[in-house]
Coordinates of C-alpha atoms in Angstrom, one line a residue:
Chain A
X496 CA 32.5 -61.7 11.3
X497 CA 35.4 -59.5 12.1
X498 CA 37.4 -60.8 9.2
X499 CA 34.1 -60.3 6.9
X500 CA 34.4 -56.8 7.8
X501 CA 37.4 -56.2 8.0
X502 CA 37.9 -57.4 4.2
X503 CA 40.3 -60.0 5.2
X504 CA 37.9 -63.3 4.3
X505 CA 38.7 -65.2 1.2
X506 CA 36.0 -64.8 -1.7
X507 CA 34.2 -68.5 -0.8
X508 CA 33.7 -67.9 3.1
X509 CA 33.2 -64.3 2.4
X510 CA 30.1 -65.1 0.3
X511 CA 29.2 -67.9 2.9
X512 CA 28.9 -65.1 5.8
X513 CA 27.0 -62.7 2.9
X514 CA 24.3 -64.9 2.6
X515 CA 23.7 -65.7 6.0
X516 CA 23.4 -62.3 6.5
X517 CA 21.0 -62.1 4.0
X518 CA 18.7 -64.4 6.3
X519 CA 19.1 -62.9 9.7
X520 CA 18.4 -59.4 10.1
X521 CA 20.4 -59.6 13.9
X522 CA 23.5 -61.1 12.0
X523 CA 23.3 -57.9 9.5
X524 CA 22.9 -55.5 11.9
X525 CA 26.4 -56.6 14.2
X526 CA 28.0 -56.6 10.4
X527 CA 26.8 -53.1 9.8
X528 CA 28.2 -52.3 13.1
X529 CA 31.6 -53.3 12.4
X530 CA 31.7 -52.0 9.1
X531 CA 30.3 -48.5 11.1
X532 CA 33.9 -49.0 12.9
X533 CA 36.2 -49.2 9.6
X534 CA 34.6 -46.0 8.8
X535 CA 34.9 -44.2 12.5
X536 CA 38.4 -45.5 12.5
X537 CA 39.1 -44.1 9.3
X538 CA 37.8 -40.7 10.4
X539 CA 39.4 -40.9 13.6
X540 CA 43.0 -41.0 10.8
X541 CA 45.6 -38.7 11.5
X542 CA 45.6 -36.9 7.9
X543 CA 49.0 -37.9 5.8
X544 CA 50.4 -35.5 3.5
X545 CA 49.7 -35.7 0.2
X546 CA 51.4 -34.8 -2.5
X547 CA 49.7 -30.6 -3.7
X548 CA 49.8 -32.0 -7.0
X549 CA 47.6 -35.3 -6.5
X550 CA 44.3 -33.7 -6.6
X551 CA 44.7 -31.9 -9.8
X552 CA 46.2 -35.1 -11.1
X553 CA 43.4 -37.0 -10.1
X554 CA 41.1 -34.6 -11.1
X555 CA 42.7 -34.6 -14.5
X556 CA 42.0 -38.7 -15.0
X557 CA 38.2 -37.9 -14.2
X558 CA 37.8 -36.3 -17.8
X559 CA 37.7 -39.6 -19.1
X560 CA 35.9 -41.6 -16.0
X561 CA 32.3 -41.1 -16.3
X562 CA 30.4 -41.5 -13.2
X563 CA 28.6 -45.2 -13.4
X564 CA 24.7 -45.4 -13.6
X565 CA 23.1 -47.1 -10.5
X566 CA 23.6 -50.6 -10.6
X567 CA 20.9 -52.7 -11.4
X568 CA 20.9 -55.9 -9.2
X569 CA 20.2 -59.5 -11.7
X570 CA 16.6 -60.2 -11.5
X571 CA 15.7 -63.4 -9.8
X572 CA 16.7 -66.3 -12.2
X573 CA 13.6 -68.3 -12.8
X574 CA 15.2 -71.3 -11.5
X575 CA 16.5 -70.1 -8.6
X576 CA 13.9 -68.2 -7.5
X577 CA 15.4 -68.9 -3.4
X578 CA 19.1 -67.2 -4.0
X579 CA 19.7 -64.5 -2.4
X580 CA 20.9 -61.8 -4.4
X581 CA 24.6 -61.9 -3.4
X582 CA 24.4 -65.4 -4.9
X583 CA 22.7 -64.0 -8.3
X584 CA 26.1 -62.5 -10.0
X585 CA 27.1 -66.3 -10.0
X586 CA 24.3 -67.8 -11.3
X587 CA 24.6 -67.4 -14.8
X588 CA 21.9 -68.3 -18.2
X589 CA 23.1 -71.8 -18.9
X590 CA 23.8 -72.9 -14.8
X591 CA 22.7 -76.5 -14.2
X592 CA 22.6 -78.6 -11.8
X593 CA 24.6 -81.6 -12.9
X594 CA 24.0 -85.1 -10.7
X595 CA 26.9 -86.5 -8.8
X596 CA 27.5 -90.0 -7.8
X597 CA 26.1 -90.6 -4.3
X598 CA 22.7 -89.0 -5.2
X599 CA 22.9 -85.5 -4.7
X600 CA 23.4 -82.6 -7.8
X601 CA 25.7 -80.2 -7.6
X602 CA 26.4 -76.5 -9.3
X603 CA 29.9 -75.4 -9.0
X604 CA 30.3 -71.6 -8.7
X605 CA 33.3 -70.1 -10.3
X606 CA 34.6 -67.5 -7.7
X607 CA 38.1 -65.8 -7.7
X608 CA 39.1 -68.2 -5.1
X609 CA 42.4 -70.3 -5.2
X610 CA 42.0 -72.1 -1.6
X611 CA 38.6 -73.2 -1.5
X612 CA 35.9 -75.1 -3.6
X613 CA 32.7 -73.2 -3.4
X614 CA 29.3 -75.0 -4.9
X615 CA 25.9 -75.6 -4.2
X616 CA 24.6 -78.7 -3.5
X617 CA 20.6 -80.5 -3.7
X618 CA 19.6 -83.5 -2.0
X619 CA 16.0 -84.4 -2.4
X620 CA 14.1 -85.0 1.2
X621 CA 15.2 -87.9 2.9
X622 CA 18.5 -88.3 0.4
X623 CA 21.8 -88.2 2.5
X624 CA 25.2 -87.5 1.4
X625 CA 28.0 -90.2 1.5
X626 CA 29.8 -90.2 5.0
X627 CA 32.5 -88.2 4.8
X628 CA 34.9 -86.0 7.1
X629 CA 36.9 -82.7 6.4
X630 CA 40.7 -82.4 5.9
X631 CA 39.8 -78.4 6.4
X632 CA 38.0 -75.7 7.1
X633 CA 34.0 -75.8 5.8
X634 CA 31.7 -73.5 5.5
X635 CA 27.9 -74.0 5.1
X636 CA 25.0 -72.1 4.7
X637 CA 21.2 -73.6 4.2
X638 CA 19.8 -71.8 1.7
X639 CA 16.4 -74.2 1.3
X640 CA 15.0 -77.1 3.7
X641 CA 16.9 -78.4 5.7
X642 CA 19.1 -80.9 7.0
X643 CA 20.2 -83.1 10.1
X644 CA 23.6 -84.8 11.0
X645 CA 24.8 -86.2 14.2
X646 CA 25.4 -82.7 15.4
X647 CA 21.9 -81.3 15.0
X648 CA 19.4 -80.1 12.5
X649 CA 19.9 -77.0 10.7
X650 CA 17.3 -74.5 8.2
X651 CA 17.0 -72.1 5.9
X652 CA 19.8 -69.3 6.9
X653 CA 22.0 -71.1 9.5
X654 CA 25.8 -71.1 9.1
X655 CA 27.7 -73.8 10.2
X656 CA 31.6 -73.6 10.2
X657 CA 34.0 -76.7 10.8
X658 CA 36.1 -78.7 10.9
X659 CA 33.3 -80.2 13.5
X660 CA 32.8 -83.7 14.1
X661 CA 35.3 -86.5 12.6
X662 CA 32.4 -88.1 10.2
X663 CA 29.4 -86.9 9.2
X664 CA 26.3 -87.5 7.3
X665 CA 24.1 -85.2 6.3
X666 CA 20.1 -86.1 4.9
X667 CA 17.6 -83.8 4.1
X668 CA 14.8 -82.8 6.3
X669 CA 11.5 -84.1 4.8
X670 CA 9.5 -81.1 2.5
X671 CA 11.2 -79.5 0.1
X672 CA 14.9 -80.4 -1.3
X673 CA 17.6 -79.1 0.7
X674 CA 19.9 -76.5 -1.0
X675 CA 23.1 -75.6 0.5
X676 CA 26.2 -73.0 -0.1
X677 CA 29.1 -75.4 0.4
X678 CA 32.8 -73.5 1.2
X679 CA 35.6 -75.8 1.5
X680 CA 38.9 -75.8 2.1
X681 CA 40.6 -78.9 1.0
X682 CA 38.6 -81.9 -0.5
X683 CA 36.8 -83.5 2.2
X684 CA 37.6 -87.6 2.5
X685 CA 35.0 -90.3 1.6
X686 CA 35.2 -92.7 4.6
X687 CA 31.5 -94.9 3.6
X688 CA 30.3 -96.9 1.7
X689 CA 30.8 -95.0 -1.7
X690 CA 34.5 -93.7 -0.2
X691 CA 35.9 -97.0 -0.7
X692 CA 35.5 -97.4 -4.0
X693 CA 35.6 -93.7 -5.0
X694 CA 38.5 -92.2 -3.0
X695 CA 41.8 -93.7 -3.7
X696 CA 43.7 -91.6 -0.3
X697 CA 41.6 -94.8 1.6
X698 CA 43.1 -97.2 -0.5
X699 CA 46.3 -96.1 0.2
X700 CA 45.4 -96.2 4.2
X701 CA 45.5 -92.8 4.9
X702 CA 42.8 -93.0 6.8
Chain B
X645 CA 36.2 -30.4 9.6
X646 CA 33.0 -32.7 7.6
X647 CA 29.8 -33.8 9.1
X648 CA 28.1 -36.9 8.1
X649 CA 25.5 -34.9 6.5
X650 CA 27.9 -32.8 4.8
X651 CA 30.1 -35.6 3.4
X652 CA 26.7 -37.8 2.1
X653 CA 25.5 -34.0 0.2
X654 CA 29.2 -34.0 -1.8
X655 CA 28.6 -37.6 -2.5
X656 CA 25.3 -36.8 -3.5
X657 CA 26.4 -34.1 -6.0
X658 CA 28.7 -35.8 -7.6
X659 CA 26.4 -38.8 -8.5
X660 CA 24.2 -36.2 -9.6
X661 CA 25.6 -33.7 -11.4
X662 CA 29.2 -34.6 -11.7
X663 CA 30.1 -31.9 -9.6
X664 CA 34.1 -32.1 -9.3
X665 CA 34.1 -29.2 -6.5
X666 CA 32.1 -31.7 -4.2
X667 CA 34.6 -34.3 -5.5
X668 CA 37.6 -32.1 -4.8
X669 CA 36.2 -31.6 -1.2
X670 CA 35.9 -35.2 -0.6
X671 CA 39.6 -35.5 -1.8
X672 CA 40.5 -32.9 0.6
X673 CA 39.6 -34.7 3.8
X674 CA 39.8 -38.4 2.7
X675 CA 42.6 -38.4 0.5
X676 CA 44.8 -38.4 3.7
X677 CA 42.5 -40.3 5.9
X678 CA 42.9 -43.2 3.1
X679 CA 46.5 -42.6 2.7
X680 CA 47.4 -42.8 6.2
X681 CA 44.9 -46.1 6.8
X682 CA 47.0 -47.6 4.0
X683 CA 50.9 -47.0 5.3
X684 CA 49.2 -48.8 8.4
X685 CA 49.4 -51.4 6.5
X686 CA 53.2 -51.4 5.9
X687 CA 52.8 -49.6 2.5
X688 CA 55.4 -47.0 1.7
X689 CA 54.4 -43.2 1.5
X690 CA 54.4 -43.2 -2.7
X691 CA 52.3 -46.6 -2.8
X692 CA 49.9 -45.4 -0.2
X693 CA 49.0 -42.3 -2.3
X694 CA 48.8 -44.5 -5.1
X695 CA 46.2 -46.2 -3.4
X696 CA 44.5 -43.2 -1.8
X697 CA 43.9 -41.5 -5.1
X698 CA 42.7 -44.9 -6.8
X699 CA 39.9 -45.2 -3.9
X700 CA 39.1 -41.6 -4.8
X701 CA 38.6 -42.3 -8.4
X702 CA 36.5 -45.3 -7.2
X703 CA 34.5 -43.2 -5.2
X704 CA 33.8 -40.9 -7.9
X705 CA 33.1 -43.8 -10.4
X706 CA 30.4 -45.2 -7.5
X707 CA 29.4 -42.4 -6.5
X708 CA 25.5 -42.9 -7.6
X709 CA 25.5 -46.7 -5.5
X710 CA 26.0 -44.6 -1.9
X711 CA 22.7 -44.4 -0.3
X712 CA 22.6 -42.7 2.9
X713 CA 20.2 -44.7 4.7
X714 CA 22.5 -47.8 4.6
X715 CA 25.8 -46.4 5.3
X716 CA 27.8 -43.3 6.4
X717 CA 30.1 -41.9 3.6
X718 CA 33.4 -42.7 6.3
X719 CA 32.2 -46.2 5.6
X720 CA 31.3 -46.7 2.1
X721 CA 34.8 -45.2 2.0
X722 CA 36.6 -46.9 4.2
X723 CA 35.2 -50.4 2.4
X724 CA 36.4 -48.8 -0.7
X725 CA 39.8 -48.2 0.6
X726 CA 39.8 -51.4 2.0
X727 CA 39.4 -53.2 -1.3
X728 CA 42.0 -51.3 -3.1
X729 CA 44.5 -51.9 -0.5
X730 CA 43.7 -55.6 -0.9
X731 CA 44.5 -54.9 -4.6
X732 CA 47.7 -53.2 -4.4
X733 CA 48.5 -56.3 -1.9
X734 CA 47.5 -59.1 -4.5
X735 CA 48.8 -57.0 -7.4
X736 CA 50.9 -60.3 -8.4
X737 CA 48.3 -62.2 -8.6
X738 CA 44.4 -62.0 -9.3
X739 CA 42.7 -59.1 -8.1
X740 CA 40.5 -59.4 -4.9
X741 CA 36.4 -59.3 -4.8
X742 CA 35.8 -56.2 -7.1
X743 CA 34.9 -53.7 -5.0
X744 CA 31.5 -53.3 -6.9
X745 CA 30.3 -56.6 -5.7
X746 CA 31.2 -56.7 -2.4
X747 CA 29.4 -53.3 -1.9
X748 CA 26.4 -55.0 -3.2
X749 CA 26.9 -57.8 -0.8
X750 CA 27.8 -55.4 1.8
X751 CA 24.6 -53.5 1.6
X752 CA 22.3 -56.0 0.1
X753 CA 20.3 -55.0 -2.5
X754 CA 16.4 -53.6 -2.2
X755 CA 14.1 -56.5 -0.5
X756 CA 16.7 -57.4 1.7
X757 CA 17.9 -54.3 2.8
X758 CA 17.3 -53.3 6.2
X759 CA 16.5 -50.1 7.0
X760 CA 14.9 -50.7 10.6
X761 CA 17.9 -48.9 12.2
X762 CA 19.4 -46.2 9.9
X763 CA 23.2 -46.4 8.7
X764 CA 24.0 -42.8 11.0
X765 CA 22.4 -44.1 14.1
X766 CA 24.3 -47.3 14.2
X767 CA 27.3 -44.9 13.6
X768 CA 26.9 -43.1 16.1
X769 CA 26.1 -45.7 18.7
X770 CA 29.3 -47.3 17.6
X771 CA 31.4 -44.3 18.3
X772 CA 30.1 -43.6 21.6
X773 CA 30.5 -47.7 22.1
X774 CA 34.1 -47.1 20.5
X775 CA 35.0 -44.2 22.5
X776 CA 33.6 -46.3 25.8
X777 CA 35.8 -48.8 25.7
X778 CA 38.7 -48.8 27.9
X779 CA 41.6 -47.6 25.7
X780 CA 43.6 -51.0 25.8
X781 CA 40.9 -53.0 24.2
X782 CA 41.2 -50.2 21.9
X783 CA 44.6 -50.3 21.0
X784 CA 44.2 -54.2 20.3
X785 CA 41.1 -53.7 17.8
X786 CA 42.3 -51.2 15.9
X787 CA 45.4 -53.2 15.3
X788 CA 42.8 -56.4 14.5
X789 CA 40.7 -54.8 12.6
X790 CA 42.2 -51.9 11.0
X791 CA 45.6 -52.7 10.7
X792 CA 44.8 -56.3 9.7
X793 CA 47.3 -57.4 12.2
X794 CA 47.8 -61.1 13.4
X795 CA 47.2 -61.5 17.1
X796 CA 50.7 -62.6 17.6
X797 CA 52.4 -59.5 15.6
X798 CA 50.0 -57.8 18.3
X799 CA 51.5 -59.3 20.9
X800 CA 54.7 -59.2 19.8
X801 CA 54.5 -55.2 18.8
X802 CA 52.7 -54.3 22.5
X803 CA 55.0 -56.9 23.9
X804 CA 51.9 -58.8 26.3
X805 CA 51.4 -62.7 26.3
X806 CA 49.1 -64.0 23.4
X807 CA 46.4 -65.0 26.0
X808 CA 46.4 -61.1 27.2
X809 CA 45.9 -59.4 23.3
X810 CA 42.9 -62.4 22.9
X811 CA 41.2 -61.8 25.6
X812 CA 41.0 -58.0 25.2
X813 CA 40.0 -58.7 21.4
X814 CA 37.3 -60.8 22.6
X815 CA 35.9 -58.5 25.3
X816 CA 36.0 -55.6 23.3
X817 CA 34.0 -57.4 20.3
X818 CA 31.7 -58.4 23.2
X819 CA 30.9 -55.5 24.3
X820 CA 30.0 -54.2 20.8
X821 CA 28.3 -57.2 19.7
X822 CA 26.0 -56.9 22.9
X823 CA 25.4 -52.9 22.5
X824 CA 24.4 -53.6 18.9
X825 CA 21.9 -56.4 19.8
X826 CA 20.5 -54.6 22.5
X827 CA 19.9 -51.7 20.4
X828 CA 18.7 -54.6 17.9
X829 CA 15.7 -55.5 19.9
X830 CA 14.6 -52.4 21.1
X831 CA 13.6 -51.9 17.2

């Protein structure tokens, strides 16, 4: 949360923390606090010179900067009627979901992010992903339903960060699909059923 | 000197009417504030201003996004600032989270907003939690937080063992953390 504030997360776990934020009003309210501090820190600044000249040069370059209406924030896409509105900007017109082997569907969101893979991911009640365990760090944040692994069950707005446990399988809490933001930071490692056909670092016994 | 209310009024003026005096005045105390926060960082004097003045422009560009009950002008600022440091920093490569967006994640828009505890009380409580704190844990935080430091270039810099920087990080972020949900439930 520090680093969230601070500016110093990468875009994928940035937007992980944003949207469980969006879900817990306690969460939101330590964030606004340590965003509070950036700014009494930066009033507390010892004032620099700066150059006599910079205002009037700056002031010049506003003659052709005009100052931007207020933003308008995307209306709920009728699909996705459960994203939270920092998720919106990514969810585009023509966003799918698009089925993946292993039974679950999957939308990919393009974010300036050159370390991790950030995407949502649907399994229908009762549907599990394949086992698998996590080279890196992983984000994740429930967005719909819900969903149990070995470590617990988790619902709409919890955050879970890991590398956690070795293995893990996740299946979706009976009700409605689960939807979940999914931040990772290298490709995670099939290790059942489907990982030995589909994921050739186990053929090569790197496991 | 610029009060709260003062500073949100000039930011207020200039998403309403343009108003470059109110603009100039912001420029006036932040410029240097910004400037300064940025050589923290390791930038040089000429780069820093470079920054400062492209924070201002941002500032006046935005100007009409501030709203007062969710956050005090130092901080919209200082998230600005932020930003464009992180762009002068990846200027190599791709630019960081436009700052546009991550104000809109950073104050979330309309139905989620939360306005249960206004942006210049939880200012003000964190000053007075700031100012609390034994000056030590200080030292360390602003160097975390601020300065964007590692905790072993902190150690290094204050000369103390690892263990000794973490542990005042940790208490100091408690002791926030526990003032702000206190102050949470009492709403």
């Amino acid at each position: 949360m520090l680093d969230y504030a601070a500016g110093t997360l990468a875009d994928g776990p940035a937007l992980a923390v944003a949207l469980h934020l969006a879900f817990d009003p306690a969460a939101r309210h330590v964030a606004n606090g340590l965003a509070a501090l950036g700014g009494i820190l930066i009033e507390s600044e010892n004032a620099a010179d700066v150059d006599t000249l910079a205002l009037e040069t700056v002031l010049g370059r506003l003659d052709g900067v005009s100052v931007d209406p207020l933003p308008k924030s995307p209306p709920p896409h009728p699909d996705f009627d459960w994203a939270p509105a920092a998720l919106r900007p990514y969810l585009g017109p023509v966003t799918r979901w698009k089925r993946r082997l292993g039974g679950f569907e999957e939308i990919e969101l393009d974010l300036r992010d050159d370390v991790h893979r950030v995407s949502l991911l649907r399994l229908e009640p009762g549907n599990g992903l394949p086992m698998h365990r996590h080279m890196g760090n992983e984000y994740t944040v429930v967005l719909r339903g819900g969903y149990t692994d070995r470590t617990g069950n988790y619902v709409v707005g919890d955050f879970a960060m890991g590398p956690g446990v070795e293995e893990h399988q996740p299946i979706a809490d009976p009700g409605e699909s689960c939807i979940a933001l999914i931040v990772e930071e290298k490709p995670i490692v099939l290790t059942g059923r489907w990982g030995r056909w589909l994921n050739p670092l186990v053929r090569r016994g790197w496991l | 000197m610029l009060t709260a209310e003062q500073a949100a009024d000039l930011v207020e003026a200039i998403a309403l009417r343009q108003d470059r005096a109110a603009f100039a005045a912001l420029f006036r105390h932040y410029a240097p504030r910004i400037k300064s926060f940025v050589m923290r960082g390791g930038s040089d004097s000429e780069a820093a201003q470079e920054v400062a003045q492209e924070a201002m422009i941002m500032v006046w560009r935005k100007a009409a996004s501030f709203d007062r009950q969710r956050a005090s002008v130092a901080t919209w600022i200082y998230t600005i600032a932020r930003n464009k440091r992180i762009d002068q920093r990846r200027r190599t490569g791709r630019p960081a989270i436009e700052t546009e967006d991550w104000l809109t994640v950073f104050a979330p828009a309309d139905e989620e907003a939360d306005t249960s505890v206004l942006a210049g009380e939880t200012y003000q409580r964190m000053k007075e939690l700031m100012d609390s704190l034994p000056s030590d844990q200080q030292v360390v935080l602003r160097k975390a937080f601020f300065e964007d430091k590692a905790h072993t270039a902190i150690a290094e810099e204050l000369k103390l063992p690892l263990g000794t920087v973490k542990s005042r990080i940790r208490s100091a972020l408690g002791k926030l953390r526990q003032a702000l949900e206190e102050k949470g439930d009492e709403t």
